[in-house]
XYZ file of C-alpha atoms in Angstrom:
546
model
C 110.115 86.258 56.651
C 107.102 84.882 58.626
C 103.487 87.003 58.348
C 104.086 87.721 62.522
C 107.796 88.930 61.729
C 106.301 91.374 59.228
C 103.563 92.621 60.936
C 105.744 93.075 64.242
C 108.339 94.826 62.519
C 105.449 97.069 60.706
C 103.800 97.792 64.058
C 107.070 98.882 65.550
C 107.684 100.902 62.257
C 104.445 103.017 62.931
C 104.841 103.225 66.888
C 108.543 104.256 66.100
C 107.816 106.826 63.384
C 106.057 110.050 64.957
C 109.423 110.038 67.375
C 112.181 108.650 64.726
C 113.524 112.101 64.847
C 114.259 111.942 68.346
C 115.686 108.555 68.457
C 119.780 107.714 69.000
C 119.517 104.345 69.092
C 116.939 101.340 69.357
C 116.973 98.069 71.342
C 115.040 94.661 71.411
C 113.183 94.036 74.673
C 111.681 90.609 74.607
C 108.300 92.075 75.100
C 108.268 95.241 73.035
C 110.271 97.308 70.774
C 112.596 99.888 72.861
C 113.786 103.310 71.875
C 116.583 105.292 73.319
C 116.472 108.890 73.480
C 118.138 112.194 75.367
C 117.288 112.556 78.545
C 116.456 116.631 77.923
C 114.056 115.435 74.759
C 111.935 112.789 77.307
C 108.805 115.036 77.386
C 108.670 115.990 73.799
C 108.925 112.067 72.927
C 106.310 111.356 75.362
C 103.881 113.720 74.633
C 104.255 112.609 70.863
C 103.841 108.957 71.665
C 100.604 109.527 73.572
C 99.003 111.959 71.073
C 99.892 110.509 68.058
C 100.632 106.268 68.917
C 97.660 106.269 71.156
C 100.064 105.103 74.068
C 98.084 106.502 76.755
C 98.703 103.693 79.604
C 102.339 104.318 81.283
C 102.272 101.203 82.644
C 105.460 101.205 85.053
C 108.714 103.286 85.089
C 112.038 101.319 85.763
C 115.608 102.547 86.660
C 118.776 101.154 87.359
C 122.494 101.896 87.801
C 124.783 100.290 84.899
C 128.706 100.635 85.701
C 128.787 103.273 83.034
C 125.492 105.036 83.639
C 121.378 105.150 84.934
C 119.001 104.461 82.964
C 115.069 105.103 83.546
C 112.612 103.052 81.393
C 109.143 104.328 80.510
C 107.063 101.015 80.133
C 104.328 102.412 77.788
C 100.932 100.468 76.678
C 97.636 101.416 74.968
C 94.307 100.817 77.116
C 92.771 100.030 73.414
C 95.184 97.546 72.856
C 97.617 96.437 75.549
C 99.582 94.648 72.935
C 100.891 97.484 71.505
C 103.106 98.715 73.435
C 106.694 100.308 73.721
C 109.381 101.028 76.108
C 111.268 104.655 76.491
C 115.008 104.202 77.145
C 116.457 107.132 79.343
C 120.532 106.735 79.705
C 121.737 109.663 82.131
C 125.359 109.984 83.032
C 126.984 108.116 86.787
C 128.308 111.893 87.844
C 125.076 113.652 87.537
C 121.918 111.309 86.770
C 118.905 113.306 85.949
C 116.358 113.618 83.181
C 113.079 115.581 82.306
C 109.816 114.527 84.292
C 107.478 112.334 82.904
C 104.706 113.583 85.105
C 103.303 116.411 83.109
C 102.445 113.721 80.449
C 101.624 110.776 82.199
C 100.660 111.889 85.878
C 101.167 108.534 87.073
C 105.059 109.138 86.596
C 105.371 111.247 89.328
C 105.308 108.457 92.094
C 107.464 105.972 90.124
C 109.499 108.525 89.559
C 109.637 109.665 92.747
C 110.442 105.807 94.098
C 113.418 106.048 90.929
C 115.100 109.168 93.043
C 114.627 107.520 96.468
C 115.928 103.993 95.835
C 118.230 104.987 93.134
C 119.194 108.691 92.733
C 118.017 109.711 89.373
C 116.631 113.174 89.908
C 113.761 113.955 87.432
C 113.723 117.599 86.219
C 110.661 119.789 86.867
C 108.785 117.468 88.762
C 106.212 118.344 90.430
C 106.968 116.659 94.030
C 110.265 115.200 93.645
C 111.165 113.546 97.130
C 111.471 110.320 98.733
C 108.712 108.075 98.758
C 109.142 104.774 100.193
C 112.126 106.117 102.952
C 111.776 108.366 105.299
C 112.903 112.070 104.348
C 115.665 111.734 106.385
C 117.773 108.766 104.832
C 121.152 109.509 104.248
C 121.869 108.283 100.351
C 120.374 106.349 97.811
C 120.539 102.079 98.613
C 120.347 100.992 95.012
C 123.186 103.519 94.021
C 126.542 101.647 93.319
C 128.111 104.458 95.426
C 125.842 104.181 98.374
C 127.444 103.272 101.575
C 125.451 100.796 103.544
C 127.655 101.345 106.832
C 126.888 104.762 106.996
C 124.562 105.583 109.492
C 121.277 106.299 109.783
C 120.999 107.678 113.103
C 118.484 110.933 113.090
C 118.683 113.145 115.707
C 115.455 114.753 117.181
C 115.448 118.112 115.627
C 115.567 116.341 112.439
C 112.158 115.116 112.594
C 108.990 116.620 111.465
C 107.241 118.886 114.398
C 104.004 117.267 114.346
C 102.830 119.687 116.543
C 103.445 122.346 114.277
C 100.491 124.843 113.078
C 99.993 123.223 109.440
C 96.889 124.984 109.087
C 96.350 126.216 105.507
C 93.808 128.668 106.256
C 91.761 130.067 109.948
C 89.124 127.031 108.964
C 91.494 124.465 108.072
C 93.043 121.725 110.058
C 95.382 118.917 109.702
C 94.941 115.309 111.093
C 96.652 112.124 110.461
C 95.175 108.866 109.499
C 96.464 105.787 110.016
C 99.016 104.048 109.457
C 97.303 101.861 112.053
C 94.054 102.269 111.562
C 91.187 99.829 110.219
C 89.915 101.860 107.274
C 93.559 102.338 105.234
C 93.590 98.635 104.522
C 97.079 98.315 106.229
C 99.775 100.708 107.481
C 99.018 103.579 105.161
C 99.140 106.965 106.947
C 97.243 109.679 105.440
C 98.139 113.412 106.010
C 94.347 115.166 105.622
C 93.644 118.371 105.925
C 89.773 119.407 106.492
C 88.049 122.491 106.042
C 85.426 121.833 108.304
C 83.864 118.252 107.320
C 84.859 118.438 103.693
C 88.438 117.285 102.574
C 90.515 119.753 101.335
C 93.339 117.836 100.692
C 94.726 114.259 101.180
C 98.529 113.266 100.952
C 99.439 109.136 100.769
C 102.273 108.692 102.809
C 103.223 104.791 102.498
C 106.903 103.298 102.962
C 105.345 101.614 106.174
C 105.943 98.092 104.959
C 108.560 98.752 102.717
C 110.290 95.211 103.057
C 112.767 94.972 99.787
C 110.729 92.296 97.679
C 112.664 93.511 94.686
C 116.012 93.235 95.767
C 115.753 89.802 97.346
C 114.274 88.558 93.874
C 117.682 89.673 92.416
C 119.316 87.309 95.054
C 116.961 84.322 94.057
C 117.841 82.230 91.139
C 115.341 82.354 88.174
C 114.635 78.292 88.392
C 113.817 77.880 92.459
C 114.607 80.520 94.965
C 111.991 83.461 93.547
C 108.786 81.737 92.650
C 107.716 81.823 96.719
C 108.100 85.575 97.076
C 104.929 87.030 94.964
C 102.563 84.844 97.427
C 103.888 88.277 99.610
C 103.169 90.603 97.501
C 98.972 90.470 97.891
C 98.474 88.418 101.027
C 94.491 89.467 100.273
C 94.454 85.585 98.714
C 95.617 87.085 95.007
C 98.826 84.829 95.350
C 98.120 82.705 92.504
C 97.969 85.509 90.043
C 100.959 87.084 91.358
C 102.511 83.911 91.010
C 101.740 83.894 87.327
C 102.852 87.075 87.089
C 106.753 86.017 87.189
C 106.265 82.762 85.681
C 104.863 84.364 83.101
C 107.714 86.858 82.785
C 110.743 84.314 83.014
C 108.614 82.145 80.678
C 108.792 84.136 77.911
C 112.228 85.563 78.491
C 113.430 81.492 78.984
C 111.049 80.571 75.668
C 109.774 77.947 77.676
C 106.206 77.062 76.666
C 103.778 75.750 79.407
C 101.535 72.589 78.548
C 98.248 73.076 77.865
C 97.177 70.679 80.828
C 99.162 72.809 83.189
C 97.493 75.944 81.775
C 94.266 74.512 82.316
C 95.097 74.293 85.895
C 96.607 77.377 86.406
C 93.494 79.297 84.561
C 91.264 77.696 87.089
C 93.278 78.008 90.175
C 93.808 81.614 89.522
C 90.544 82.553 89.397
C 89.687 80.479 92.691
C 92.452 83.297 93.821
C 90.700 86.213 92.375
C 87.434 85.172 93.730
C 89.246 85.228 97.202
C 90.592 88.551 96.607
C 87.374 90.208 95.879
C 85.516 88.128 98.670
C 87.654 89.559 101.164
C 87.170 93.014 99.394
C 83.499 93.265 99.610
C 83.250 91.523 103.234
C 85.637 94.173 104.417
C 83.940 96.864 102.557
C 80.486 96.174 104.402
C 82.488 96.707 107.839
C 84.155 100.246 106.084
C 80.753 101.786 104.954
C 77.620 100.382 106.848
C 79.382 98.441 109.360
C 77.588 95.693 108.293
C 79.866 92.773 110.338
C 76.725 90.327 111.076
C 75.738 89.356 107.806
C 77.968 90.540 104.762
C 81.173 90.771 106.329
C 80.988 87.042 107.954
C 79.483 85.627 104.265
C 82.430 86.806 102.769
C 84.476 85.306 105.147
C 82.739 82.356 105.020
C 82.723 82.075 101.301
C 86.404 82.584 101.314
C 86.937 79.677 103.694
C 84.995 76.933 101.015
C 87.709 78.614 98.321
C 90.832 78.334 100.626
C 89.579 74.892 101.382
C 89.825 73.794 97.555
C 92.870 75.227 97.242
C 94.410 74.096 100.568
C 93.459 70.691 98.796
C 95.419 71.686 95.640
C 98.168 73.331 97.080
C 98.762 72.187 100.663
C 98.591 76.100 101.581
C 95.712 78.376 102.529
C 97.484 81.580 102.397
C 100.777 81.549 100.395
C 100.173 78.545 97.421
C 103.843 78.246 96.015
C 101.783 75.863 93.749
C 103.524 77.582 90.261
C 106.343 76.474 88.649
C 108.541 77.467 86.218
C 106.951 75.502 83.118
C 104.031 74.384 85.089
C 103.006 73.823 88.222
C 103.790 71.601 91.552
C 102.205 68.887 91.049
C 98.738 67.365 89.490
C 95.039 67.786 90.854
C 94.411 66.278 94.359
C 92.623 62.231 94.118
C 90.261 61.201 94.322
C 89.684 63.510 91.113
C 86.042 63.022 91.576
C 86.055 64.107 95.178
C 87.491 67.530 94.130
C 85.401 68.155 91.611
C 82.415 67.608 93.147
C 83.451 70.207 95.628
C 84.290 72.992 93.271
C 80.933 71.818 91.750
C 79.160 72.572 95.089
C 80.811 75.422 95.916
C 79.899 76.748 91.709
C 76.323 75.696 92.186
C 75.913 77.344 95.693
C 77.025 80.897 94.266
C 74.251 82.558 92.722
C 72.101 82.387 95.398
C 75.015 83.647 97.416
C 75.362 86.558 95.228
C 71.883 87.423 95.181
C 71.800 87.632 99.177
C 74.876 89.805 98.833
C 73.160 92.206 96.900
C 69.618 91.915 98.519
C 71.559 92.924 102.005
C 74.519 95.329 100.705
C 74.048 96.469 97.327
C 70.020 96.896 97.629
C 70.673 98.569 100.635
C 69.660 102.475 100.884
C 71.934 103.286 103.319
C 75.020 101.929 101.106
C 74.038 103.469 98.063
C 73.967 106.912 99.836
C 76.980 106.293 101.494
C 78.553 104.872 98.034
C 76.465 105.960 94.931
C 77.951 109.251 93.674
C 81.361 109.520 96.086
C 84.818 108.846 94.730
C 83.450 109.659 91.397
C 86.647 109.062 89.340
C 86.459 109.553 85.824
C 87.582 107.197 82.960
C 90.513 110.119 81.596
C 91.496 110.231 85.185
C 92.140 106.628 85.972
C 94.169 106.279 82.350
C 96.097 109.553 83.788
C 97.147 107.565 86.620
C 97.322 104.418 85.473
C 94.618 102.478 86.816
C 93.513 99.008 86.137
C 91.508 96.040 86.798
C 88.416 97.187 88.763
C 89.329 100.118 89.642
C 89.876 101.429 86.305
C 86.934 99.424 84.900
C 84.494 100.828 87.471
C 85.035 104.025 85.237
C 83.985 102.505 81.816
C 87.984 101.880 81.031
C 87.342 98.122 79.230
C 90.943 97.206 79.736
C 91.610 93.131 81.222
C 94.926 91.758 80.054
C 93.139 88.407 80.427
C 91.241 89.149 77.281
C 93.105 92.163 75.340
C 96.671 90.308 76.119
C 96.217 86.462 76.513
C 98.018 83.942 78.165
C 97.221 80.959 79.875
C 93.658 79.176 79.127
C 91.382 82.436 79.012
C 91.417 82.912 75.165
C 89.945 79.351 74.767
C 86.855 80.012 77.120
C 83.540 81.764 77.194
C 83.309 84.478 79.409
C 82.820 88.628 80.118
C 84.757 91.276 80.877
C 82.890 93.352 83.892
C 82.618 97.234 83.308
C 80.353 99.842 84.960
C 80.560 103.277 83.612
C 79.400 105.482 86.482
C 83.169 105.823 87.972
C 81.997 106.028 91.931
C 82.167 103.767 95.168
C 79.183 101.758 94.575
C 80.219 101.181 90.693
C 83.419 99.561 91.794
C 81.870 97.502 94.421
C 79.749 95.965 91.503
C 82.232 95.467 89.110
C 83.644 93.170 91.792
C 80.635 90.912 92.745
C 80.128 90.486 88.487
C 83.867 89.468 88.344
C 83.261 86.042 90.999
C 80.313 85.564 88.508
C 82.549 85.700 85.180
C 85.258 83.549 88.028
C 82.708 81.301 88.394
C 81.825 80.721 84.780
C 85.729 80.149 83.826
C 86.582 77.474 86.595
C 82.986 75.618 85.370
C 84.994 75.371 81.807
C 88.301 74.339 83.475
C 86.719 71.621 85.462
C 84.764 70.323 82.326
C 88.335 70.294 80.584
C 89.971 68.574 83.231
C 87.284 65.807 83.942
C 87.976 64.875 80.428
C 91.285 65.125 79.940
C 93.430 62.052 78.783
C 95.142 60.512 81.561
C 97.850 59.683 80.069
C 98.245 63.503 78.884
C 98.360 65.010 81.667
C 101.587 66.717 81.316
C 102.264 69.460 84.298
C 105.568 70.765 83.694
C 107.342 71.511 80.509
C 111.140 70.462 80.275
C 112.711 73.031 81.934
C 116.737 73.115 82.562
C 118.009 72.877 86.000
C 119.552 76.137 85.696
C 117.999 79.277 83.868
C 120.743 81.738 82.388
C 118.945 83.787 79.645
C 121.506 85.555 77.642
C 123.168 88.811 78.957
C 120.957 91.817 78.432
C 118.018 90.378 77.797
C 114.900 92.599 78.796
C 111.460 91.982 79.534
C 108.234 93.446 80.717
C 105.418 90.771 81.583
C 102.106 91.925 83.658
C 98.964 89.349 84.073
C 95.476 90.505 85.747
C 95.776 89.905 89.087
C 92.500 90.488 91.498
C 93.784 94.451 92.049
C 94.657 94.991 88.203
C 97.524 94.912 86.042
C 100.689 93.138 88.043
C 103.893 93.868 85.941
C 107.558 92.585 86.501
C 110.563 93.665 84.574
C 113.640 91.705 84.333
C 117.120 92.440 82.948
C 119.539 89.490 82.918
C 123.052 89.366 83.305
C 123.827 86.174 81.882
C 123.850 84.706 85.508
C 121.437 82.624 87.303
C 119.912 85.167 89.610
C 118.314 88.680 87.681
C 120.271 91.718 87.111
C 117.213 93.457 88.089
C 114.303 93.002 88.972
C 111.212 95.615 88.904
C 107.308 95.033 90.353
C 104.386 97.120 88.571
C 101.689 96.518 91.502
C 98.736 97.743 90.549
C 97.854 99.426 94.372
C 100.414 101.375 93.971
C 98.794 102.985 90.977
C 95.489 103.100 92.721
C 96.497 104.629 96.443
C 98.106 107.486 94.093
C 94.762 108.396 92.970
C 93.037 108.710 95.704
C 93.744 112.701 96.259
C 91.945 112.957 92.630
C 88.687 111.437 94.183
C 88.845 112.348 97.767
C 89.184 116.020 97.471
C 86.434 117.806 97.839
C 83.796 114.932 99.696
C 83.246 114.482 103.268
C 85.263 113.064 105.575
C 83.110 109.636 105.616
C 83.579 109.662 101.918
C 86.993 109.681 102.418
C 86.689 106.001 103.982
C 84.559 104.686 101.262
C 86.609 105.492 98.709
C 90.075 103.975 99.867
C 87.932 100.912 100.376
C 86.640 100.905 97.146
C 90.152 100.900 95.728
C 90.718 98.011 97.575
C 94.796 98.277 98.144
C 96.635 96.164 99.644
C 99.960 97.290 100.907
C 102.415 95.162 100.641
C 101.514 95.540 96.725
C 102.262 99.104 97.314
C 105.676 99.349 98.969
C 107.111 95.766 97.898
């Protein structure tokens, strides 16, 4: 037996042990260890996990309908080590499909498991909110159900509907308004149901579903090799394609053992981070317009910016908006020629940046009437984001030093020199400059890449690994795969069937984690507040609904 065998199999011993009581049965995911347990005992085994495994980061929750029963999975992580990690196995019976809440443990349950009841029917005892989430209250069954009817229909007649006219007034100095879900400060159709006591927000309620467009369920249709690869470009249209594009490849990687070159990696490191610097361009430049309507300078420098990165990467992959440059194995094809043309335009575009930065912060972050409108609101602590299962800057905004590019490697990163950006103050303005250090530590990583490639070996430059025409992992296999996109951690599940196309397949986005939150840091500010802080959470929405 290898040293890695033996120290796997002795890490699953000790994450295994505080539970082994409570265990029927255990399986072999390709990415973690899995335990089965009773669905009445789910709590207990939770709880125990978290307190005593240090599995604090419920990463995603997954269920599915087998022909002999449901099954919710509880993808569970450690922020101190996101390698250690282990997934809770739920079976539940086809006549009555239920099991205890996760929520009370990991609050960040209670909306996947809400999304588990709506597209699927497993009902999820003593949970706190337990009703649809992504269709409207009125849907007639349960689409992902192997007994749901899709002829049925889903007519609703007026009386039906919520009276929005009706008194929802909590109190005599109370009242209710609705935000969005077209409006310019939700960051896309997400409708808010506020309710103010005077100026101060006494409650907020996230109502999304808006753009609900079945990502997941047309991945199942696409075949592992070809069809799926263009879809995650959809997922994040912010310019985070790249990274959501390594985000599958990543997952069918591993589950096909296929192993990348290290040319192609090299690429890939640097053209994701040309993403992510996109993605938080387009955050801050909107951000100015949210807080200090600041559209003359800020917002049209970000824009700007953006435009020099879309034009290196139209360059590299023919596309501005959605890449389809990844492959599985590799990617499309090699860098554009001449090689020194496109280098010297990243170079330009490197060397340029600081004094970029330093105007962004001279005219936003230097700027009094930001930091009153952003210093100290949406104060959201570092126990809170872990709660809910925040990541990327969100989460590290709040002190949580958690980057899968670093604490879970893959690609390039663990062969260069750069940072991990933190601030520990938890508000607005904290998460604002978390993102403006990130293009910096960007910056620094696509410098290495391009001194890599300008050196590299012609005749080694190998893009693509060897890959069969057709991908059929083996029947049952199981994975769980997430890479750190611009928003945070983006996670994707897959069960094979032993067919070409997935059995299932299940997307962690990491706005979805983050809109959830926003009643925790909302509650209790003023109403402008309430604008600054879904901005600094930066969703995006088609992350959110899929």
């Amino acid at each position: 037996m290898s040293r890695t065998v033996a120290a796997g199999r002795e890490r699953e011993s000790d994450l295994v042990e505080p539970i082994r009581e409570y265990v029927l049965e255990t399986e072999t995911h390709e990415n973690a260890p899995a335990v089965v347990v009773r669905a009445d005992e789910v709590r207990t085994v939770l709880a125990t996990l978290k307190a005593e495994a240090g599995l604090d980061h419920c990463a995603c929750v997954t269920a599915q309908a087998y022909e002999d029963r449901y099954e919710s999975i509880y993808h569970l992580r450690s922020y101190d080590d996101p390698t250690k990690e282990l997934s809770v196995v739920v079976p539940s019976p086809t006549d009555d499909p239920h099991n205890e809440s996760a929520a009370p443990v990991y609050p960040t349950a209670a909306w996947h498991e809400r999304e588990a009841y709506d597209l699927v029917g497993i009902e999820y005892d003593d949970h706190p909110d337990l009703r649809r989430i992504l269709l409207p209250e009125t849907w007639q069954g349960h689409p992902l159900s192997p007994d749901y009817d899709q002829n049925q229909p889903q007519i609703v007649t007026y009386r039906e509907h919520e009276r929005i006219l009706e008194d929802r007034r909590e109190g005599p100095d109370t009242m209710h308004i609705n935000m969005g879900p077209h409006h310019p400060s939700t960051h896309g159709v997400l409708h808010l149901n506020v309710t103010l006591d005077g100026e101060t927000v006494a409650d907020v309620e996230p109502d999304i579903g808006y753009i609900h467009r079945c990502e997941e369920q047309m991945c199942e249709k696409g075949t592992y090799r070809h069809q799926i690869m263009p879809y995650p470009d959809r997922w994040d249209w912010s310019g985070a394609g790249l990274c959501n594009e390594w985000a599958y490849a990543r997952a069918i990687e591993d589950m096909a053992d296929i192993e990348v070159p290290e040319y192609a990696q090299v690429i890939r490191t640097m053209s994701a981070e040309f993403s992510r610097i996109l993605g938080h361009m387009l955050a801050v430049a909107t951000y100015a317009l949210d807080v200090i309507s600041e559209f003359t300078a800020v917002f049209q420098w970000g824009i700007r910016d953006r435009e020099i990165v879309q034009d290196i990467l139209e360059d590299l992959t023919g596309q501005r908006l959605m890449f389809n440059y990844f492959r599985v194995g590799g990617v499309a094809w090699d860098l554009p020629e001449p090689r020194a043309e496109f280098f010297e335009k990243i170079r330009a575009f490197l060397d340029s940046l600081p004094r970029k930065l330093t105007e962004y912060h001279d005219m936003l972050t230097s700027n009094e009437i930001f930091q009153k409108r952003t210093v100290d609101t949406g104060r959201l602590t570092a126990e809170t984001a872990k709660a809910y299962g925040c990541t990327g800057p969100v989460a590290r905004g709040s002190g949580v030093d958690y980057d899968l590019r670093r604490d879970d490697p893959y690609g390039y990163y663990d062969e260069l020199d750069w940072s991990v950006a933190t601030e520990g103050s938890g508000d607005n303005f904290s998460r604002v400059l978390v993102r403006m250090r990130e293009v910096e530590e960007s910056a620094k990583i696509i410098d290495q890449c391009v001194d890599r490639l300008e050196q590299w070996p012609e005749d080694d430059r190998e893009i693509q690994a060897n890959v069969p025409r057709t991908l059929r992992p083996d029947p049952d296999t199981e994975i769980y795969r997430a890479v750190e996109s611009a928003k945070g951690e983006l996670g994707i599940y897959i069960r094979s069937d032993g067919t070409e196309t997935p059995a299932r397949f299940k997307i962690r986005g990491p706005s979805f984690s983050h809109v959830q939150v926003l009643p925790a840091i909302a509650e209790g500010e003023f109403i402008p507040d309430l604008v600054a802080s879904i901005g600094s959470l930066d969703p995006i929405m088609g992350d959110v609904d899929r």
